Coordinates of C-alpha atoms in Angstrom, one line a residue:
X1 CA 93.8 91.7 91.4
X2 CA 92.6 89.9 94.5
X3 CA 95.4 87.7 94.1
X4 CA 97.8 90.1 94.2
X5 CA 96.4 92.0 96.9
X6 CA 96.8 88.4 98.9
X7 CA 100.1 88.1 97.8
X8 CA 101.5 91.6 99.4
X9 CA 99.4 90.5 102.5
X10 CA 101.5 87.1 102.7
X11 CA 104.6 89.2 102.1
X12 CA 103.8 91.9 105.2
X13 CA 103.1 88.9 106.9
X14 CA 106.4 87.3 106.5
X15 CA 108.3 90.4 106.9
X16 CA 106.5 90.5 110.8
X17 CA 108.2 87.4 111.5
X18 CA 111.4 89.2 111.2
X19 CA 113.6 92.3 112.9
X20 CA 111.1 94.7 112.5
X21 CA 113.7 97.1 112.5
X22 CA 115.1 95.7 109.7
X23 CA 112.1 95.8 106.7
X24 CA 111.4 99.1 107.2
X25 CA 112.4 99.9 103.3
X26 CA 110.4 96.8 102.5
X27 CA 107.7 97.6 104.3
X28 CA 107.2 100.7 102.9
X29 CA 107.5 99.1 99.6
X30 CA 104.7 96.8 99.9
X31 CA 102.9 99.7 101.1
X32 CA 102.8 101.8 98.3
X33 CA 102.3 98.8 95.8
X34 CA 99.4 97.7 97.8
X35 CA 97.7 100.9 98.0
X36 CA 98.3 102.2 94.5
X37 CA 96.4 98.9 93.5
X38 CA 93.5 99.3 95.7
X39 CA 93.1 102.9 94.9
X40 CA 92.5 102.0 91.5
X41 CA 90.2 99.4 92.4
X42 CA 88.3 102.0 94.1
X43 CA 88.3 104.5 91.2
X44 CA 87.2 101.6 89.3
X45 CA 84.3 101.0 91.2
X46 CA 83.3 104.4 91.9
X47 CA 83.6 104.9 87.6
X48 CA 81.4 101.8 87.1
X49 CA 79.1 102.9 89.5
X50 CA 78.6 106.9 88.2
X51 CA 78.2 105.3 84.5
X52 CA 75.5 102.9 85.8
X53 CA 73.5 105.9 87.6
X54 CA 74.0 108.3 84.3
X55 CA 72.7 105.7 82.8
X56 CA 69.7 105.2 85.0
X57 CA 69.3 109.1 84.7
X58 CA 70.5 109.5 88.4
X59 CA 72.6 111.4 90.2
X60 CA 75.4 109.6 92.5
X61 CA 75.7 111.3 95.4
X62 CA 77.9 110.0 98.7
X63 CA 79.6 107.4 96.9
X64 CA 81.2 105.0 99.7
X65 CA 82.7 101.8 98.3
X66 CA 82.4 98.5 99.8
X67 CA 84.6 96.7 102.4
X68 CA 87.7 95.9 101.5
X69 CA 88.3 92.4 103.4
X70 CA 92.1 92.2 101.9
X71 CA 92.7 96.6 102.9
X72 CA 91.0 96.0 106.6
X73 CA 94.0 92.8 106.9
X74 CA 96.4 94.9 105.2
X75 CA 95.6 97.9 107.6
X76 CA 95.5 95.6 110.7
X77 CA 98.9 94.1 109.6
X78 CA 100.2 97.6 109.5
X79 CA 99.3 98.6 112.7
X80 CA 100.7 95.5 114.0
X81 CA 103.9 96.5 112.2
X82 CA 103.9 99.6 113.7
X83 CA 103.3 98.6 117.5
X84 CA 106.1 96.3 117.2
X85 CA 108.4 98.9 116.2
X86 CA 107.5 101.1 118.3
X87 CA 108.0 98.3 120.8
X88 CA 111.4 97.8 119.7
X89 CA 112.2 101.7 119.6
X90 CA 110.6 102.0 123.3
X91 CA 112.9 99.1 124.4
X92 CA 116.4 100.5 122.2
X93 CA 115.6 103.5 123.7
X94 CA 115.2 101.9 127.2
X95 CA 118.4 100.5 126.8
X96 CA 120.1 103.6 126.0
X97 CA 118.7 105.3 128.7
X98 CA 120.2 102.5 131.1
X99 CA 123.4 102.3 129.0
X100 CA 123.5 106.2 129.7
X101 CA 123.2 105.7 133.4
X102 CA 126.2 102.8 133.6
X103 CA 128.6 105.0 131.4
X104 CA 127.4 108.2 133.4
X105 CA 128.3 105.6 136.6
X106 CA 131.3 104.8 134.8
X107 CA 132.4 108.6 134.6
X108 CA 132.0 109.6 138.2
X109 CA 134.2 106.5 139.4
X110 CA 137.0 107.5 137.0
X111 CA 136.5 111.0 138.1
X112 CA 136.9 110.3 141.7
X113 CA 139.7 108.3 141.0
X114 CA 141.5 111.0 138.7
X115 CA 140.7 114.1 140.9
X116 CA 142.0 112.0 144.1
X117 CA 145.6 112.6 145.8
X118 CA 145.8 109.5 147.2
X119 CA 145.7 105.8 146.3
X120 CA 147.1 102.7 146.0
X121 CA 148.6 103.1 142.4
X122 CA 147.5 99.3 141.5
X123 CA 144.4 99.1 143.2
X124 CA 143.4 102.1 141.2
X125 CA 145.2 100.7 137.8
X126 CA 143.1 97.3 138.3
X127 CA 140.0 99.5 138.8
X128 CA 140.3 101.7 136.1
X129 CA 141.0 98.5 133.5
X130 CA 138.3 96.7 134.8
X131 CA 136.1 100.3 134.4
X132 CA 137.6 100.6 130.4
X133 CA 136.5 96.7 130.3
X134 CA 132.8 97.2 131.0
X135 CA 132.9 100.6 129.2
X136 CA 133.4 98.6 125.9
X137 CA 130.4 96.1 126.9
X138 CA 128.3 98.8 127.3
X139 CA 126.0 99.5 123.9
X140 CA 125.0 103.0 122.4
X141 CA 123.2 105.9 124.8
X142 CA 120.9 108.5 123.2
X143 CA 122.6 110.4 120.2
X144 CA 122.6 113.8 121.7
X145 CA 124.4 112.6 124.8
X146 CA 127.0 110.3 122.6
X147 CA 129.3 112.9 122.0
X148 CA 129.0 114.6 125.1
X149 CA 129.5 111.7 127.3
X150 CA 132.4 110.3 125.6
X151 CA 134.3 113.7 125.8
X152 CA 134.2 113.2 129.9
X153 CA 135.0 109.4 129.6
X154 CA 137.8 110.4 127.9
X155 CA 138.8 113.1 129.8
X156 CA 138.6 111.8 132.9
X157 CA 140.6 108.7 131.6
X158 CA 143.3 111.0 130.0
X159 CA 143.5 112.8 133.3
X160 CA 144.2 109.6 135.2
X161 CA 146.7 108.8 133.9
X162 CA 148.1 112.0 133.7
X163 CA 147.6 113.2 137.6
X164 CA 147.3 109.9 139.3
X165 CA 150.8 109.3 140.9
X166 CA 151.6 105.7 139.6
X167 CA 154.3 103.5 138.5
X168 CA 156.0 105.2 135.7
X169 CA 156.9 102.0 134.3
X170 CA 153.4 100.6 134.8
X171 CA 152.3 104.1 132.6
X172 CA 154.7 103.8 130.0
X173 CA 153.9 100.4 129.2
X174 CA 150.2 100.8 128.6
X175 CA 151.1 104.5 126.9
X176 CA 153.3 102.0 124.7
X177 CA 150.7 99.3 124.0
X178 CA 147.9 102.1 123.0
X179 CA 150.6 103.5 120.4
X180 CA 150.9 99.8 119.0
X181 CA 147.4 99.8 118.9
X182 CA 146.3 102.9 117.4
X183 CA 149.9 103.0 114.9
X184 CA 148.1 99.8 113.7
X185 CA 144.5 102.0 113.3
X186 CA 146.5 104.7 111.3
X187 CA 148.1 101.9 108.8
X188 CA 144.7 100.2 108.2
X189 CA 143.2 103.9 107.5
X190 CA 145.8 104.3 104.9
X191 CA 145.4 101.0 103.1
X192 CA 142.2 102.2 102.8
X193 CA 142.9 104.3 99.6
X194 CA 143.6 101.2 97.5
X195 CA 140.1 100.1 97.7
X196 CA 138.1 100.4 95.2
X197 CA 134.6 100.3 96.7
X198 CA 134.3 103.3 98.4
X199 CA 131.1 102.7 100.4
X200 CA 133.2 99.4 101.8
X201 CA 136.1 101.8 102.2
X202 CA 133.8 104.2 104.7
X203 CA 132.2 101.9 106.7
X204 CA 135.6 100.2 107.4
X205 CA 137.1 104.0 108.3
X206 CA 134.0 104.4 110.7
X207 CA 134.7 101.0 112.3
X208 CA 138.6 102.1 112.5
X209 CA 137.2 105.2 114.3
X210 CA 135.0 103.3 116.7
X211 CA 138.0 101.8 117.6
X212 CA 140.1 104.4 118.1
X213 CA 137.7 106.4 120.6
X214 CA 137.9 102.7 123.0
X215 CA 141.6 102.6 123.0
X216 CA 143.4 104.6 125.6
X217 CA 146.0 107.6 125.4
X218 CA 149.6 107.5 124.3
X219 CA 152.6 109.6 125.7
X220 CA 151.5 113.0 125.8
X221 CA 154.6 114.3 123.1
X222 CA 152.9 111.3 120.5
X223 CA 149.6 111.5 121.0
X224 CA 149.4 115.3 118.3
X225 CA 151.5 113.4 116.0
X226 CA 149.7 110.5 115.8
X227 CA 146.3 111.6 115.5
X228 CA 147.5 114.0 112.8
X229 CA 148.4 111.0 111.2
X230 CA 145.5 109.3 111.4
X231 CA 143.4 112.1 110.8
X232 CA 145.4 112.6 107.0
X233 CA 144.5 109.4 106.6
X234 CA 141.4 109.4 107.2
X235 CA 140.7 112.8 105.2
X236 CA 142.2 110.9 101.8
X237 CA 138.8 108.6 102.7
X238 CA 136.1 111.2 103.6
X239 CA 137.3 113.3 100.3
X240 CA 136.6 109.7 98.0
X241 CA 133.4 109.4 99.9
X242 CA 132.3 112.8 99.2
X243 CA 133.8 113.0 95.4
X244 CA 131.5 109.7 94.9
X245 CA 128.5 110.6 96.4
X246 CA 129.0 113.8 94.0
X247 CA 129.6 112.1 91.1
X248 CA 126.2 109.8 91.9
X249 CA 124.1 112.7 92.2
X250 CA 125.2 114.4 89.3
X251 CA 124.2 111.1 87.6
X252 CA 120.9 110.9 89.1
X253 CA 120.5 114.3 87.9
X254 CA 121.4 112.9 84.7
X255 CA 119.1 110.3 84.9
X256 CA 116.0 112.2 85.8
X257 CA 116.2 114.6 82.6
X258 CA 116.6 111.2 80.6
X259 CA 113.5 110.1 82.6
X260 CA 111.7 113.2 82.1
X261 CA 112.6 113.1 78.6
X262 CA 111.0 109.6 77.7
X263 CA 107.9 110.5 79.8
X264 CA 107.0 113.3 77.7
X265 CA 107.5 111.7 74.5
X266 CA 105.1 108.9 76.4
X267 CA 102.9 112.4 76.7
X268 CA 103.3 112.8 72.6
X269 CA 101.6 109.6 72.5
X270 CA 97.7 109.6 71.4
X271 CA 96.7 105.6 71.2
X272 CA 92.9 106.9 71.6
X273 CA 92.2 107.0 67.7
X274 CA 93.8 103.4 67.2
X275 CA 91.3 101.1 64.9
X276 CA 93.2 98.2 64.1
X277 CA 95.8 95.8 65.1
X278 CA 98.4 97.0 63.5
X279 CA 98.7 100.3 64.6
X280 CA 98.0 99.1 67.9
X281 CA 101.2 96.4 67.4
X282 CA 102.9 99.6 66.0
X283 CA 102.6 101.8 69.4
X284 CA 103.2 98.7 71.1
X285 CA 106.3 98.6 70.0
X286 CA 107.2 102.1 70.6
X287 CA 106.3 102.2 73.9
X288 CA 107.9 98.8 74.5
X289 CA 111.1 100.4 73.5
X290 CA 110.7 103.3 75.7
X291 CA 110.3 100.6 78.5
X292 CA 113.5 98.8 77.6
X293 CA 115.1 102.2 77.3
X294 CA 114.0 103.0 81.2
X295 CA 115.3 100.1 82.5
X296 CA 118.5 100.5 81.4
X297 CA 118.7 104.6 83.5
X298 CA 119.4 104.3 87.0
X299 CA 117.8 105.5 89.8
X300 CA 116.8 109.7 89.5
X301 CA 117.7 112.2 92.8
X302 CA 115.7 110.3 96.0
X303 CA 113.1 113.1 96.3
X304 CA 112.0 112.9 92.8
X305 CA 112.8 108.9 92.1
X306 CA 109.1 108.0 93.6
X307 CA 107.1 110.7 91.9
X308 CA 108.5 110.1 88.5
X309 CA 108.5 106.6 88.4
X310 CA 104.1 106.8 89.5
X311 CA 103.9 109.4 86.4
X312 CA 106.0 106.8 83.7
X313 CA 103.5 103.9 85.5
X314 CA 100.5 106.0 85.0
X315 CA 101.4 106.6 81.7
X316 CA 102.0 103.1 80.5
X317 CA 99.6 101.6 82.1
X318 CA 96.9 103.7 80.6
X319 CA 98.8 102.5 77.4
X320 CA 98.4 98.6 77.7
X321 CA 94.8 99.3 79.7
X322 CA 93.5 101.0 76.8
X323 CA 94.8 98.0 74.3
X324 CA 93.1 95.6 76.6
X325 CA 89.8 97.5 76.3
X326 CA 90.1 97.8 72.5
X327 CA 91.1 94.0 72.4
X328 CA 88.1 93.2 74.8
X329 CA 85.7 95.2 72.3
X330 CA 87.1 93.0 69.4
X331 CA 86.4 89.6 71.3
X332 CA 83.0 90.9 72.3
X333 CA 81.9 91.8 68.5
X334 CA 83.3 88.7 67.1
X335 CA 81.7 86.8 70.1
X336 CA 78.1 88.9 69.1
X337 CA 78.9 88.6 65.2
X338 CA 79.6 84.1 65.8
X339 CA 75.5 84.3 67.8
X340 CA 74.4 86.0 64.8
X341 CA 76.3 83.5 62.3
X342 CA 75.2 80.8 64.1
X343 CA 71.4 82.0 64.3
X344 CA 71.5 82.2 60.7
X345 CA 73.4 79.1 60.4
X346 CA 70.0 77.4 62.2
X347 CA 68.0 79.1 60.4
X348 CA 69.1 77.8 56.9
X349 CA 69.1 74.5 58.5
X350 CA 65.5 74.3 59.3
X351 CA 64.8 75.8 55.4
X352 CA 67.1 73.4 54.0
X353 CA 65.2 70.8 55.9
X354 CA 61.6 72.0 54.7
X355 CA 59.5 71.5 51.7
X356 CA 61.1 72.5 48.5
X357 CA 58.9 75.7 48.0
X358 CA 59.7 79.0 46.6
X359 CA 59.1 80.7 50.0
X360 CA 61.8 78.8 51.3
X361 CA 64.2 79.3 48.7
X362 CA 63.4 83.2 49.0
X363 CA 64.0 83.2 52.7
X364 CA 67.3 81.0 52.4
X365 CA 68.6 83.5 49.9
X366 CA 67.6 86.9 51.9
X367 CA 70.0 84.7 54.7
X368 CA 72.5 84.6 52.4
X369 CA 72.1 88.2 51.7
X370 CA 71.8 88.9 55.7
X371 CA 75.2 86.8 56.5
X372 CA 77.1 89.5 54.0
X373 CA 76.0 92.2 56.4
X374 CA 77.6 90.6 59.6
X375 CA 80.8 91.3 60.6
X376 CA 84.1 88.8 61.1
X377 CA 84.4 86.1 63.4
X378 CA 87.4 84.9 65.2
X379 CA 90.0 83.6 62.4
X380 CA 89.8 80.0 63.6
X381 CA 86.1 80.0 63.5
X382 CA 85.5 81.8 60.3
X383 CA 86.0 79.2 57.5
X384 CA 83.9 76.3 59.7
X385 CA 81.0 78.5 60.3
X386 CA 80.8 79.7 56.6
X387 CA 81.7 76.0 55.4
X388 CA 79.1 75.5 57.8
X389 CA 76.3 77.8 56.3
X390 CA 77.2 76.9 52.6
X391 CA 76.7 73.2 52.6
X392 CA 73.5 74.0 54.6
X393 CA 72.0 76.3 52.2
X394 CA 73.7 74.3 49.0
X395 CA 71.7 71.1 50.6
X396 CA 68.2 73.1 49.8
X397 CA 69.3 74.4 46.1
X398 CA 70.9 71.1 45.2
X399 CA 67.8 69.3 46.3
X400 CA 65.3 71.8 44.5
X401 CA 67.6 71.7 41.5
X402 CA 67.3 68.1 41.2
X403 CA 63.5 68.2 41.7
X404 CA 63.4 71.2 39.3
X405 CA 65.4 69.2 37.1
X406 CA 62.9 65.8 36.9
X407 CA 60.1 68.2 36.7
X408 CA 61.7 69.7 33.5
X409 CA 62.8 66.3 32.5
X410 CA 59.2 65.2 32.4
X411 CA 57.5 67.7 30.7
X412 CA 60.2 67.3 27.7
X413 CA 59.2 63.4 27.8
X414 CA 56.0 64.2 27.1
X415 CA 56.8 66.7 24.8
X416 CA 58.6 65.0 22.8
X417 CA 56.5 61.5 23.1
X418 CA 52.9 64.0 21.7
X419 CA 55.5 65.0 18.7
X420 CA 56.3 61.2 17.9
X421 CA 52.8 60.1 18.1
X422 CA 52.1 62.8 15.7
X423 CA 52.4 61.8 11.8
X424 CA 53.5 65.0 11.1
X425 CA 57.0 64.7 8.9
X426 CA 57.6 68.6 9.5
X427 CA 56.8 68.7 13.3
X428 CA 59.2 65.9 13.2
X429 CA 62.0 67.1 11.1
X430 CA 61.5 69.9 13.2
X431 CA 61.9 68.4 16.3
X432 CA 64.8 66.4 15.1
X433 CA 66.9 69.2 14.0
X434 CA 66.1 70.9 17.2
X435 CA 67.3 67.8 19.3
X436 CA 70.4 67.5 17.3
X437 CA 71.1 71.2 18.1
X438 CA 70.4 71.2 21.7
X439 CA 72.8 68.2 22.3
X440 CA 75.4 69.9 20.4
X441 CA 75.1 73.2 22.6
X442 CA 75.2 70.5 25.7
X443 CA 78.2 68.7 24.4
X444 CA 80.2 72.7 23.8
X445 CA 78.7 73.5 27.3
X446 CA 80.0 70.3 29.2
X447 CA 83.9 71.6 28.3
X448 CA 83.4 74.7 30.6
X449 CA 82.1 72.6 33.7
X450 CA 85.7 71.0 34.7
X451 CA 87.1 71.2 37.6
X452 CA 88.1 69.2 41.1
X453 CA 85.0 70.2 43.4
X454 CA 82.5 67.9 44.2
X455 CA 80.1 70.1 43.1
X456 CA 81.8 70.7 39.8
X457 CA 82.0 67.1 39.2
X458 CA 78.3 66.8 39.7
X459 CA 77.2 69.0 37.0
X460 CA 79.2 67.3 34.6
X461 CA 77.7 64.1 35.6
X462 CA 74.3 65.5 35.4
X463 CA 75.0 67.6 32.2
X464 CA 76.3 64.1 30.5
X465 CA 72.9 62.4 31.4
X466 CA 71.1 65.1 29.3
X467 CA 73.4 64.3 26.9
X468 CA 72.6 60.3 26.6
X469 CA 68.8 61.5 27.4
X470 CA 68.5 63.7 23.9
X471 CA 70.6 61.4 21.8
X472 CA 67.8 58.6 23.5
X473 CA 65.4 60.7 21.9
X474 CA 67.1 62.0 18.6
X475 CA 67.2 57.7 17.8
X476 CA 63.8 57.4 18.4
X477 CA 63.0 60.5 15.8
X478 CA 65.3 58.8 13.7
X479 CA 63.3 55.5 13.4
X480 CA 59.8 57.2 12.9
X481 CA 61.4 58.8 10.6
X482 CA 62.6 55.4 8.8
X483 CA 59.5 54.1 9.1
X484 CA 57.6 56.7 7.1

């Protein structure tokens, strides 16, 4: 999270190096992202503090968030941005006021010449053209004054051409030049109807109107006709422009309806009781399908677009946070089970390396039973842990089995030896028959101890050794009986 906020801070720093009048939307977007993340973090911290207090049996009063250096840095950058923007705005307003004064000065001079009855014609025309050229170099004035100031300028400009006694040929020449320029503007406006990009056409039309306003008058008898032509061409574009935005607003309303439907689908989904990977995967597919459909839908109306997006993000973020918490819980459980199983392995290893006593055997059996009560671990560790545990336990039981077998063997040779020392033929015959039966049973059983595992092969080897020992004893008895 901290890295995300630092990224937003760095992006804001970069915007401050640009023209602040052109980055307003980007700054607002960064501000919304930063404080949405900041408030989510604060809410999480407060919740954690409340839970800690509750666990301690206390009541959390007057909780105050800790100082967030990133938020402080971001707020300072915003203040710098606002200060820069205010300074630019102040300078722009000052420039517009200066422009207004300059244009008012030009109008005053135009008025004076337009209302003057005596003047040198050539000198006046030269001065008017100088004022017209200067007027074009002056930037915008305050918006409330723009329309009125232009009307006054145009009024005295036309009055000058109408009332001042100038050379008719010179005036007609100027009228002709203006007529040519305005006719070209009419033609340009008429061609705009073929431009399929209505936004581009609208901007171009506005530029043509700005140029029209800067061109002087034409002959009086042509003024209304020429303006009507220009106005008619403008009307075509304006109607298409209006139709375009009407359709856009209609589409935005449809987009709003579609997005509201997707939000309702999200609200109907209940992931509070999901308890398996499969259930979470199935729910994730549904949520991702909604996300994919959301991305295919355009903007909603400007007034609702941000609100509905935040509602959508709250729902989807809530799902993925719940999913993350679920898998974290599983990982925590796996980790705890891992610790328990490793503890059992350590206990088994200690017992397996100790004395071959009954208590150790019972303790290992108890560890085996306890192992079965412990839940699963991560799949990649499961087989290795089980193998380590079983091999450790088997090492003890194999040692114990070998020791017991050796002890039983000693007792069985001692018993046979005792009977061989006896001269009782009946006892020897019974021992002989018993050994034959035991050999037969062992030879039958060895057929079942076949397999590919190491333990199965060892059982076969042990059984064969037993059979060989019994056959040796049988030969001793046969020899004993033959002596008699």
